[in-house]
mmCIF file of C-alpha atoms in Angstrom:
data_model
loop_
_atom_site.group_PDB
_atom_site.id
_atom_site.type_symbol
_atom_site.label_atom_id
_atom_site.label_comp_id
_atom_site.label_asym_id
_atom_site.label_seq_id
_atom_site.Cartn_x
_atom_site.Cartn_y
_atom_site.Cartn_z
ATOM 1 C CA UNK A 14 0.078 -0.098 -0.010
ATOM 2 C CA UNK A 15 1.489 3.277 -0.932
ATOM 3 C CA UNK A 16 1.649 6.017 1.536
ATOM 4 C CA UNK A 17 0.238 9.572 1.518
ATOM 5 C CA UNK A 18 2.558 12.364 0.570
ATOM 6 C CA UNK A 19 3.382 14.243 3.843
ATOM 7 C CA UNK A 20 2.448 17.795 3.746
ATOM 8 C CA UNK A 21 5.345 20.282 3.899
ATOM 9 C CA UNK A 22 3.962 23.215 6.191
ATOM 10 C CA UNK A 23 5.460 26.680 6.079
ATOM 11 C CA UNK A 24 8.531 27.180 8.460
ATOM 12 C CA UNK A 25 7.725 29.542 11.475
ATOM 13 C CA UNK A 26 9.645 32.525 11.460
ATOM 14 C CA UNK A 27 9.593 35.286 14.036
ATOM 15 C CA UNK A 28 8.384 38.628 12.524
ATOM 16 C CA UNK A 29 10.107 41.912 12.724
ATOM 17 C CA UNK A 30 9.285 44.233 15.759
ATOM 18 C CA UNK A 31 6.327 46.241 15.726
ATOM 19 C CA UNK A 32 6.105 49.946 16.696
ATOM 20 C CA UNK A 33 4.886 51.388 19.797
ATOM 21 C CA UNK A 34 1.842 52.549 18.064
ATOM 22 C CA UNK A 35 1.108 49.186 16.527
ATOM 23 C CA UNK A 36 1.428 47.409 20.044
ATOM 24 C CA UNK A 37 -1.218 49.922 21.082
ATOM 25 C CA UNK A 38 -2.242 48.426 24.694
ATOM 26 C CA UNK A 39 1.237 47.363 25.631
ATOM 27 C CA UNK A 40 2.144 50.275 27.612
ATOM 28 C CA UNK A 41 4.393 49.540 30.337
ATOM 29 C CA UNK A 42 1.998 52.293 32.175
ATOM 30 C CA UNK A 43 -0.847 50.352 31.612
ATOM 31 C CA UNK A 44 -2.016 49.435 35.153
ATOM 32 C CA UNK A 45 -1.847 51.863 37.987
ATOM 33 C CA UNK A 46 -5.574 51.572 39.226
ATOM 34 C CA UNK A 47 -4.994 49.549 42.194
ATOM 35 C CA UNK A 48 -1.585 50.201 42.594
ATOM 36 C CA UNK A 49 -0.347 51.776 46.070
ATOM 37 C CA UNK A 50 3.105 53.609 45.941
ATOM 38 C CA UNK A 51 6.168 52.392 47.453
ATOM 39 C CA UNK A 52 9.867 53.531 47.857
ATOM 40 C CA UNK A 53 12.105 53.330 44.918
ATOM 41 C CA UNK A 54 11.160 52.652 41.298
ATOM 42 C CA UNK A 55 8.334 50.502 40.318
ATOM 43 C CA UNK A 56 8.942 47.232 38.536
ATOM 44 C CA UNK A 57 6.899 46.614 35.335
ATOM 45 C CA UNK A 58 5.664 43.256 34.755
ATOM 46 C CA UNK A 59 4.073 42.034 31.177
ATOM 47 C CA UNK A 60 2.139 39.235 31.149
ATOM 48 C CA UNK A 61 1.584 38.063 27.600
ATOM 49 C CA UNK A 62 -1.367 35.863 27.545
ATOM 50 C CA UNK A 63 -2.658 33.578 24.807
ATOM 51 C CA UNK A 64 -6.495 33.567 25.039
ATOM 52 C CA UNK A 65 -7.084 30.634 22.672
ATOM 53 C CA UNK A 66 -4.624 28.134 24.692
ATOM 54 C CA UNK A 67 -5.878 24.895 25.675
ATOM 55 C CA UNK A 68 -9.080 25.400 23.512
ATOM 56 C CA UNK A 69 -9.912 28.928 25.114
ATOM 57 C CA UNK A 70 -9.596 27.893 28.948
ATOM 58 C CA UNK A 71 -6.539 30.112 29.106
ATOM 59 C CA UNK A 72 -8.377 33.100 28.086
ATOM 60 C CA UNK A 73 -11.132 32.423 30.586
ATOM 61 C CA UNK A 74 -8.766 31.520 33.575
ATOM 62 C CA UNK A 75 -6.595 34.519 32.829
ATOM 63 C CA UNK A 76 -9.797 36.812 33.517
ATOM 64 C CA UNK A 77 -10.169 35.272 36.738
ATOM 65 C CA UNK A 78 -6.296 35.643 37.853
ATOM 66 C CA UNK A 79 -5.990 38.916 36.924
ATOM 67 C CA UNK A 80 -7.825 40.491 39.946
ATOM 68 C CA UNK A 81 -5.528 38.062 42.222
ATOM 69 C CA UNK A 82 -2.511 39.341 40.651
ATOM 70 C CA UNK A 83 -3.604 42.900 41.167
ATOM 71 C CA UNK A 84 -4.191 42.062 44.439
ATOM 72 C CA UNK A 85 -0.708 40.443 45.223
ATOM 73 C CA UNK A 86 1.542 42.580 43.106
ATOM 74 C CA UNK A 87 0.041 46.092 43.758
ATOM 75 C CA UNK A 88 2.387 46.939 45.801
ATOM 76 C CA UNK A 89 5.467 45.836 44.119
ATOM 77 C CA UNK A 90 5.068 46.434 40.395
ATOM 78 C CA UNK A 91 2.891 47.642 37.488
ATOM 79 C CA UNK A 92 0.923 44.849 35.831
ATOM 80 C CA UNK A 93 1.184 45.118 32.151
ATOM 81 C CA UNK A 94 -1.455 42.789 30.424
ATOM 82 C CA UNK A 95 -1.001 41.613 26.470
ATOM 83 C CA UNK A 96 -3.398 39.503 25.047
ATOM 84 C CA UNK A 97 -1.837 37.910 21.766
ATOM 85 C CA UNK A 98 -3.832 37.973 18.496
ATOM 86 C CA UNK A 99 -2.263 35.414 16.542
ATOM 87 C CA UNK A 100 1.315 33.448 15.834
ATOM 88 C CA UNK A 101 4.363 35.513 16.450
ATOM 89 C CA UNK A 102 2.543 38.191 18.396
ATOM 90 C CA UNK A 103 3.783 36.971 21.569
ATOM 91 C CA UNK A 104 7.529 37.450 19.931
ATOM 92 C CA UNK A 105 6.656 40.788 19.015
ATOM 93 C CA UNK A 106 5.288 42.245 22.139
ATOM 94 C CA UNK A 107 8.166 40.577 24.183
ATOM 95 C CA UNK A 108 10.825 42.491 21.895
ATOM 96 C CA UNK A 109 8.966 45.547 22.656
ATOM 97 C CA UNK A 110 8.445 45.122 26.764
ATOM 98 C CA UNK A 111 12.347 44.430 26.757
ATOM 99 C CA UNK A 112 13.329 47.381 24.972
ATOM 100 C CA UNK A 113 11.185 49.453 26.875
ATOM 101 C CA UNK A 114 12.754 48.300 30.201
ATOM 102 C CA UNK A 115 10.132 45.649 31.642
ATOM 103 C CA UNK A 116 11.664 43.911 34.751
ATOM 104 C CA UNK A 117 10.001 40.667 33.692
ATOM 105 C CA UNK A 118 7.718 39.064 30.784
ATOM 106 C CA UNK A 119 5.548 36.340 32.065
ATOM 107 C CA UNK A 120 4.068 33.852 29.514
ATOM 108 C CA UNK A 121 0.599 32.809 30.318
ATOM 109 C CA UNK A 122 -0.339 29.755 28.320
ATOM 110 C CA UNK A 123 1.036 26.467 27.221
ATOM 111 C CA UNK A 124 4.644 25.650 25.671
ATOM 112 C CA UNK A 125 3.871 27.468 22.368
ATOM 113 C CA UNK A 126 3.293 30.665 24.092
ATOM 114 C CA UNK A 127 6.574 30.474 26.086
ATOM 115 C CA UNK A 128 8.320 29.582 23.033
ATOM 116 C CA UNK A 129 7.317 32.711 21.173
ATOM 117 C CA UNK A 130 8.115 34.896 24.640
ATOM 118 C CA UNK A 131 11.686 32.996 24.705
ATOM 119 C CA UNK A 132 12.274 33.981 21.228
ATOM 120 C CA UNK A 133 11.194 37.377 21.800
ATOM 121 C CA UNK A 134 14.363 37.806 24.206
ATOM 122 C CA UNK A 135 16.596 37.773 21.116
ATOM 123 C CA UNK A 136 17.183 39.272 17.903
ATOM 124 C CA UNK A 137 19.393 38.004 15.063
ATOM 125 C CA UNK A 138 21.081 35.839 17.580
ATOM 126 C CA UNK A 139 21.757 38.261 20.391
ATOM 127 C CA UNK A 140 20.144 38.873 23.640
ATOM 128 C CA UNK A 141 17.876 42.257 23.517
ATOM 129 C CA UNK A 142 18.568 45.032 26.012
ATOM 130 C CA UNK A 143 16.576 47.837 27.335
ATOM 131 C CA UNK A 144 17.403 50.962 25.374
ATOM 132 C CA UNK A 145 17.643 53.396 28.440
ATOM 133 C CA UNK A 146 18.189 51.504 31.621
ATOM 134 C CA UNK A 147 21.872 50.609 31.577
ATOM 135 C CA UNK A 148 23.934 47.688 30.665
ATOM 136 C CA UNK A 149 23.035 45.950 34.308
ATOM 137 C CA UNK A 150 19.435 45.790 33.565
ATOM 138 C CA UNK A 151 17.976 42.559 32.755
ATOM 139 C CA UNK A 152 14.473 41.363 32.121
ATOM 140 C CA UNK A 153 13.228 37.925 33.970
ATOM 141 C CA UNK A 154 11.593 35.324 32.369
ATOM 142 C CA UNK A 155 8.315 33.963 34.061
ATOM 143 C CA UNK A 156 5.717 31.631 33.273
ATOM 144 C CA UNK A 157 2.119 30.692 34.202
ATOM 145 C CA UNK A 158 1.291 27.424 33.005
ATOM 146 C CA UNK A 159 -2.233 27.190 31.533
ATOM 147 C CA UNK A 160 -1.772 25.128 28.149
ATOM 148 C CA UNK A 161 -2.670 21.734 26.890
ATOM 149 C CA UNK A 162 0.653 20.035 27.459
ATOM 150 C CA UNK A 163 2.705 22.424 29.708
ATOM 151 C CA UNK A 164 5.600 20.112 29.321
ATOM 152 C CA UNK A 165 8.489 22.601 30.576
ATOM 153 C CA UNK A 166 6.678 23.000 33.934
ATOM 154 C CA UNK A 167 6.775 19.434 34.483
ATOM 155 C CA UNK A 168 10.696 19.507 34.459
ATOM 156 C CA UNK A 169 10.456 21.398 37.642
ATOM 157 C CA UNK A 170 7.379 19.460 39.108
ATOM 158 C CA UNK A 171 4.841 22.083 38.536
ATOM 159 C CA UNK A 172 1.321 21.439 38.156
ATOM 160 C CA UNK A 173 -0.940 23.848 36.046
ATOM 161 C CA UNK A 174 -2.240 25.359 39.542
ATOM 162 C CA UNK A 175 -1.909 29.402 38.513
ATOM 163 C CA UNK A 176 -1.930 30.170 42.350
ATOM 164 C CA UNK A 177 1.302 28.274 42.932
ATOM 165 C CA UNK A 178 2.588 29.966 39.570
ATOM 166 C CA UNK A 179 1.730 33.368 41.259
ATOM 167 C CA UNK A 180 3.516 32.343 44.279
ATOM 168 C CA UNK A 181 6.600 31.923 42.755
ATOM 169 C CA UNK A 182 6.340 35.234 40.738
ATOM 170 C CA UNK A 183 5.642 37.299 44.125
ATOM 171 C CA UNK A 184 8.592 35.366 45.684
ATOM 172 C CA UNK A 185 11.075 36.687 43.169
ATOM 173 C CA UNK A 186 13.437 33.823 43.412
ATOM 174 C CA UNK A 187 15.634 33.687 40.093
ATOM 175 C CA UNK A 188 17.737 31.350 38.458
ATOM 176 C CA UNK A 189 20.221 31.406 35.197
ATOM 177 C CA UNK A 190 18.281 29.374 32.809
ATOM 178 C CA UNK A 191 20.008 27.588 29.594
ATOM 179 C CA UNK A 192 18.299 28.279 26.481
ATOM 180 C CA UNK A 193 18.799 25.954 23.280
ATOM 181 C CA UNK A 194 19.509 27.585 19.807
ATOM 182 C CA UNK A 195 19.248 26.060 16.308
ATOM 183 C CA UNK A 196 20.130 27.228 13.201
ATOM 184 C CA UNK A 197 18.858 25.779 9.859
ATOM 185 C CA UNK A 198 20.274 25.789 6.290
ATOM 186 C CA UNK A 199 19.761 29.577 5.725
ATOM 187 C CA UNK A 200 21.785 30.222 9.101
ATOM 188 C CA UNK A 201 18.834 32.252 10.857
ATOM 189 C CA UNK A 202 19.096 31.454 14.628
ATOM 190 C CA UNK A 203 15.784 30.340 16.613
ATOM 191 C CA UNK A 204 15.394 29.492 20.319
ATOM 192 C CA UNK A 205 14.088 26.952 22.270
ATOM 193 C CA UNK A 206 13.521 26.283 25.913
ATOM 194 C CA UNK A 207 12.406 22.901 26.031
ATOM 195 C CA UNK A 208 13.109 20.000 23.227
ATOM 196 C CA UNK A 209 13.974 20.382 19.831
ATOM 197 C CA UNK A 210 13.645 16.779 17.731
ATOM 198 C CA UNK A 211 13.906 15.428 14.554
ATOM 199 C CA UNK A 212 12.129 12.950 12.223
ATOM 200 C CA UNK A 213 9.202 10.993 13.724
ATOM 201 C CA UNK A 214 8.709 12.826 16.739
ATOM 202 C CA UNK A 215 8.928 16.185 14.711
ATOM 203 C CA UNK A 216 6.509 14.900 12.172
ATOM 204 C CA UNK A 217 4.076 13.567 14.962
ATOM 205 C CA UNK A 218 4.404 17.144 16.666
ATOM 206 C CA UNK A 219 2.899 18.842 13.494
ATOM 207 C CA UNK A 220 0.270 16.211 13.175
ATOM 208 C CA UNK A 221 -0.469 16.612 16.746
ATOM 209 C CA UNK A 222 -1.349 20.230 16.651
ATOM 210 C CA UNK A 223 -4.302 19.222 14.398
ATOM 211 C CA UNK A 224 -5.980 17.221 17.050
ATOM 212 C CA UNK A 225 -5.650 19.914 19.923
ATOM 213 C CA UNK A 226 -9.505 19.383 20.399
ATOM 214 C CA UNK A 227 -8.523 16.165 22.279
ATOM 215 C CA UNK A 228 -6.104 17.625 24.785
ATOM 216 C CA UNK A 229 -3.157 15.437 25.421
ATOM 217 C CA UNK A 230 -4.385 12.571 23.563
ATOM 218 C CA UNK A 231 -3.402 14.727 20.416
ATOM 219 C CA UNK A 232 0.220 13.703 20.953
ATOM 220 C CA UNK A 233 -0.552 9.899 20.648
ATOM 221 C CA UNK A 234 -2.977 10.683 17.691
ATOM 222 C CA UNK A 235 -0.030 12.834 15.926
ATOM 223 C CA UNK A 236 2.574 10.012 16.497
ATOM 224 C CA UNK A 237 0.227 7.385 15.050
ATOM 225 C CA UNK A 238 -0.652 9.301 11.790
ATOM 226 C CA UNK A 239 3.147 10.266 12.037
ATOM 227 C CA UNK A 240 4.137 6.488 11.523
ATOM 228 C CA UNK A 241 1.913 6.096 8.674
ATOM 229 C CA UNK A 242 4.318 5.850 5.647
ATOM 230 C CA UNK A 243 7.460 6.532 8.059
ATOM 231 C CA UNK A 244 10.774 5.064 7.176
ATOM 232 C CA UNK A 245 13.880 5.183 9.504
ATOM 233 C CA UNK A 246 16.276 7.223 8.262
ATOM 234 C CA UNK A 247 19.923 7.149 7.966
ATOM 235 C CA UNK A 248 21.628 10.553 9.543
ATOM 236 C CA UNK A 249 25.114 12.100 10.054
ATOM 237 C CA UNK A 250 25.907 13.869 13.276
ATOM 238 C CA UNK A 251 28.767 16.076 14.374
ATOM 239 C CA UNK A 252 29.038 16.729 18.007
ATOM 240 C CA UNK A 253 30.693 19.782 19.698
ATOM 241 C CA UNK A 254 32.382 20.510 16.419
ATOM 242 C CA UNK A 255 34.135 16.992 15.998
ATOM 243 C CA UNK A 256 34.275 14.725 13.037
ATOM 244 C CA UNK A 257 30.970 13.674 11.250
ATOM 245 C CA UNK A 258 29.662 9.996 11.730
ATOM 246 C CA UNK A 259 26.834 8.007 10.606
ATOM 247 C CA UNK A 260 24.153 6.887 12.853
ATOM 248 C CA UNK A 261 21.897 4.152 11.016
ATOM 249 C CA UNK A 262 18.090 3.621 10.773
ATOM 250 C CA UNK A 263 17.189 6.892 13.116
ATOM 251 C CA UNK A 264 13.452 6.870 14.141
ATOM 252 C CA UNK A 265 13.935 10.104 16.050
ATOM 253 C CA UNK A 266 16.678 12.228 17.866
ATOM 254 C CA UNK A 267 15.762 14.718 20.389
ATOM 255 C CA UNK A 268 17.730 17.444 21.787
ATOM 256 C CA UNK A 269 16.563 18.509 25.421
ATOM 257 C CA UNK A 270 17.062 21.487 27.306
ATOM 258 C CA UNK A 271 14.421 20.047 29.754
ATOM 259 C CA UNK A 272 13.122 16.816 30.251
ATOM 260 C CA UNK A 273 9.522 16.568 28.851
ATOM 261 C CA UNK A 274 7.573 16.689 25.355
ATOM 262 C CA UNK A 275 4.502 15.364 23.781
ATOM 263 C CA UNK A 276 2.116 15.876 26.389
ATOM 264 C CA UNK A 277 4.316 14.078 29.201
ATOM 265 C CA UNK A 278 7.133 11.837 27.546
ATOM 266 C CA UNK A 279 10.122 12.293 29.749
ATOM 267 C CA UNK A 280 12.354 11.839 26.589
ATOM 268 C CA UNK A 281 15.560 13.650 27.838
ATOM 269 C CA UNK A 282 15.113 12.413 31.614
ATOM 270 C CA UNK A 283 18.550 13.325 32.907
ATOM 271 C CA UNK A 284 18.853 17.002 31.553
ATOM 272 C CA UNK A 285 19.237 19.669 33.838
ATOM 273 C CA UNK A 286 18.257 23.305 32.334
ATOM 274 C CA UNK A 287 20.845 25.055 34.516
ATOM 275 C CA UNK A 288 24.038 22.410 33.704
ATOM 276 C CA UNK A 289 25.163 24.232 30.574
ATOM 277 C CA UNK A 290 24.969 21.280 28.418
ATOM 278 C CA UNK A 291 21.963 19.559 26.540
ATOM 279 C CA UNK A 292 21.025 15.861 26.325
ATOM 280 C CA UNK A 293 20.539 14.204 23.073
ATOM 281 C CA UNK A 294 18.513 11.027 22.935
ATOM 282 C CA UNK A 295 18.679 8.820 19.583
ATOM 283 C CA UNK A 296 15.980 6.274 19.062
ATOM 284 C CA UNK A 297 17.074 3.702 16.503
ATOM 285 C CA UNK A 298 15.403 1.237 14.111
ATOM 286 C CA UNK A 299 11.740 1.317 15.946
ATOM 287 C CA UNK A 300 8.540 -0.042 14.095
ATOM 288 C CA UNK A 301 5.078 1.358 14.748
ATOM 289 C CA UNK A 302 4.484 -1.686 17.148
ATOM 290 C CA UNK A 303 7.657 -1.310 19.087
ATOM 291 C CA UNK A 304 6.691 2.256 19.615
ATOM 292 C CA UNK A 305 3.240 1.319 21.218
ATOM 293 C CA UNK A 306 4.731 -1.403 23.064
ATOM 294 C CA UNK A 307 7.478 0.803 24.630
ATOM 295 C CA UNK A 308 5.438 3.955 24.912
ATOM 296 C CA UNK A 309 5.064 3.773 28.745
ATOM 297 C CA UNK A 310 8.947 3.750 28.819
ATOM 298 C CA UNK A 311 8.811 6.872 27.379
ATOM 299 C CA UNK A 312 6.493 8.641 29.429
ATOM 300 C CA UNK A 313 8.328 7.122 32.417
ATOM 301 C CA UNK A 314 11.419 7.978 31.303
ATOM 302 C CA UNK A 315 12.975 4.719 31.531
ATOM 303 C CA UNK A 316 13.790 4.240 28.299
ATOM 304 C CA UNK A 317 17.367 5.076 27.903
ATOM 305 C CA UNK A 318 18.117 0.952 29.036
ATOM 306 C CA UNK A 319 16.060 0.033 25.953
ATOM 307 C CA UNK A 320 17.890 -1.286 22.877
ATOM 308 C CA UNK A 321 18.060 0.788 20.253
ATOM 309 C CA UNK A 322 18.276 4.093 22.745
ATOM 310 C CA UNK A 323 21.276 5.727 23.234
ATOM 311 C CA UNK A 324 22.011 9.180 24.971
ATOM 312 C CA UNK A 325 24.848 11.888 25.230
ATOM 313 C CA UNK A 326 25.374 15.110 26.339
ATOM 314 C CA UNK A 327 26.627 17.890 24.155
ATOM 315 C CA UNK A 328 27.108 21.543 24.084
ATOM 316 C CA UNK A 329 26.315 21.361 20.216
ATOM 317 C CA UNK A 330 25.318 18.854 17.704
ATOM 318 C CA UNK A 331 24.901 19.167 14.006
ATOM 319 C CA UNK A 332 22.294 17.012 11.967
ATOM 320 C CA UNK A 333 22.063 16.139 8.331
ATOM 321 C CA UNK A 334 21.039 13.356 6.277
ATOM 322 C CA UNK A 335 23.222 10.814 4.749
ATOM 323 C CA UNK A 336 21.262 10.988 1.476
ATOM 324 C CA UNK A 337 19.614 14.361 1.026
ATOM 325 C CA UNK A 338 16.157 14.573 0.488
ATOM 326 C CA UNK A 339 14.852 17.846 2.386
ATOM 327 C CA UNK A 340 12.064 15.973 3.955
ATOM 328 C CA UNK A 341 13.345 15.079 7.572
ATOM 329 C CA UNK A 342 11.066 17.162 9.827
ATOM 330 C CA UNK A 343 12.512 19.367 12.455
ATOM 331 C CA UNK A 344 10.591 21.144 15.462
ATOM 332 C CA UNK A 345 11.387 22.927 18.738
ATOM 333 C CA UNK A 346 8.996 23.052 21.715
ATOM 334 C CA UNK A 347 6.355 21.454 19.663
ATOM 335 C CA UNK A 348 6.501 24.139 16.856
ATOM 336 C CA UNK A 349 7.250 23.213 13.253
ATOM 337 C CA UNK A 350 10.702 24.662 12.465
ATOM 338 C CA UNK A 351 11.573 23.078 8.897
ATOM 339 C CA UNK A 352 13.768 20.396 7.828
ATOM 340 C CA UNK A 353 17.278 18.997 8.005
ATOM 341 C CA UNK A 354 20.357 19.929 8.038
ATOM 342 C CA UNK A 355 19.931 21.773 11.406
ATOM 343 C CA UNK A 356 22.567 22.642 14.036
ATOM 344 C CA UNK A 357 21.688 22.627 17.822
ATOM 345 C CA UNK A 358 23.871 24.487 20.640
ATOM 346 C CA UNK A 359 23.187 25.843 23.867
ATOM 347 C CA UNK A 360 23.556 29.254 25.703
ATOM 348 C CA UNK A 361 24.330 28.597 29.200
ATOM 349 C CA UNK A 362 22.608 31.080 31.690
ATOM 350 C CA UNK A 363 20.858 33.203 29.082
ATOM 351 C CA UNK A 364 18.112 34.011 31.023
ATOM 352 C CA UNK A 365 16.749 34.839 34.520
ATOM 353 C CA UNK A 366 13.939 32.827 35.313
ATOM 354 C CA UNK A 367 11.481 32.746 38.176
ATOM 355 C CA UNK A 368 11.960 29.503 39.633
#
């Protein structure tokens, strides 16, 4: 039986930054109504909200959370609300907020919203800085996980309880978080905070996006559809700038800055996002039946001892096809990036993160 042709989606690319007039309501002076003055400069916290996340639940929950935030933070900072309107909007508003001197940008939503906010911290491969706050001013990254998967939050054992997330933000404890960077054939840098992956898992992630209405089941449905017509591929890898070597019959190759992807699969189970390196897990010569039988090992993070699974720690890795066809999917944080070849590397301690 012949398999259907796999669609080739458009590559996600950040748009150019918007002007203040285009951003409209994203002024850093947007919420003084309930604030009580305190000594010294008030901090500006920008909350980037994806109202359509989790099939619209994120927008509803945010409306309930906003009064609590104002109560908890009113004596500390100005709360600046930004409701995103479509793909890449979170990237744009994050860049503008950092340029304007925001003290924190908090992603409110799932891994996709967090992914865009992280990319907003950079421009052409370099961190963005405030225009008039001096070289020592840094904007912190925060997260209120309200999405379908919230895989990044799982690395820290966080639930989707927004009250706990607000507690972390109010507490104000920050750690230096690593960020992953990837470069495709055109050399343009793109950033990921969680997991980037190649071939079957990336293709499954692309299809999973079509089944979001089924919640976390969308990841299993995406994987099953990804296996339709799937063939394992011989790939070349170059680790830390060394020599190229061939890896046969690759089913999936995953590059983790954090531990989970695909709605709770603990794919890179021993990585530490504060360690300064990435964990690469390579799955070789899996058939669809092997995937189903060993799915519980992927969710439990015990798959590293399974035959055909290997793991290495890297600061950088380049991946290419042995026989170039240009159809091996690449994704990062569940977002389609493009196709091989791709280079992955880590930016150690790149962002202050509310932990």
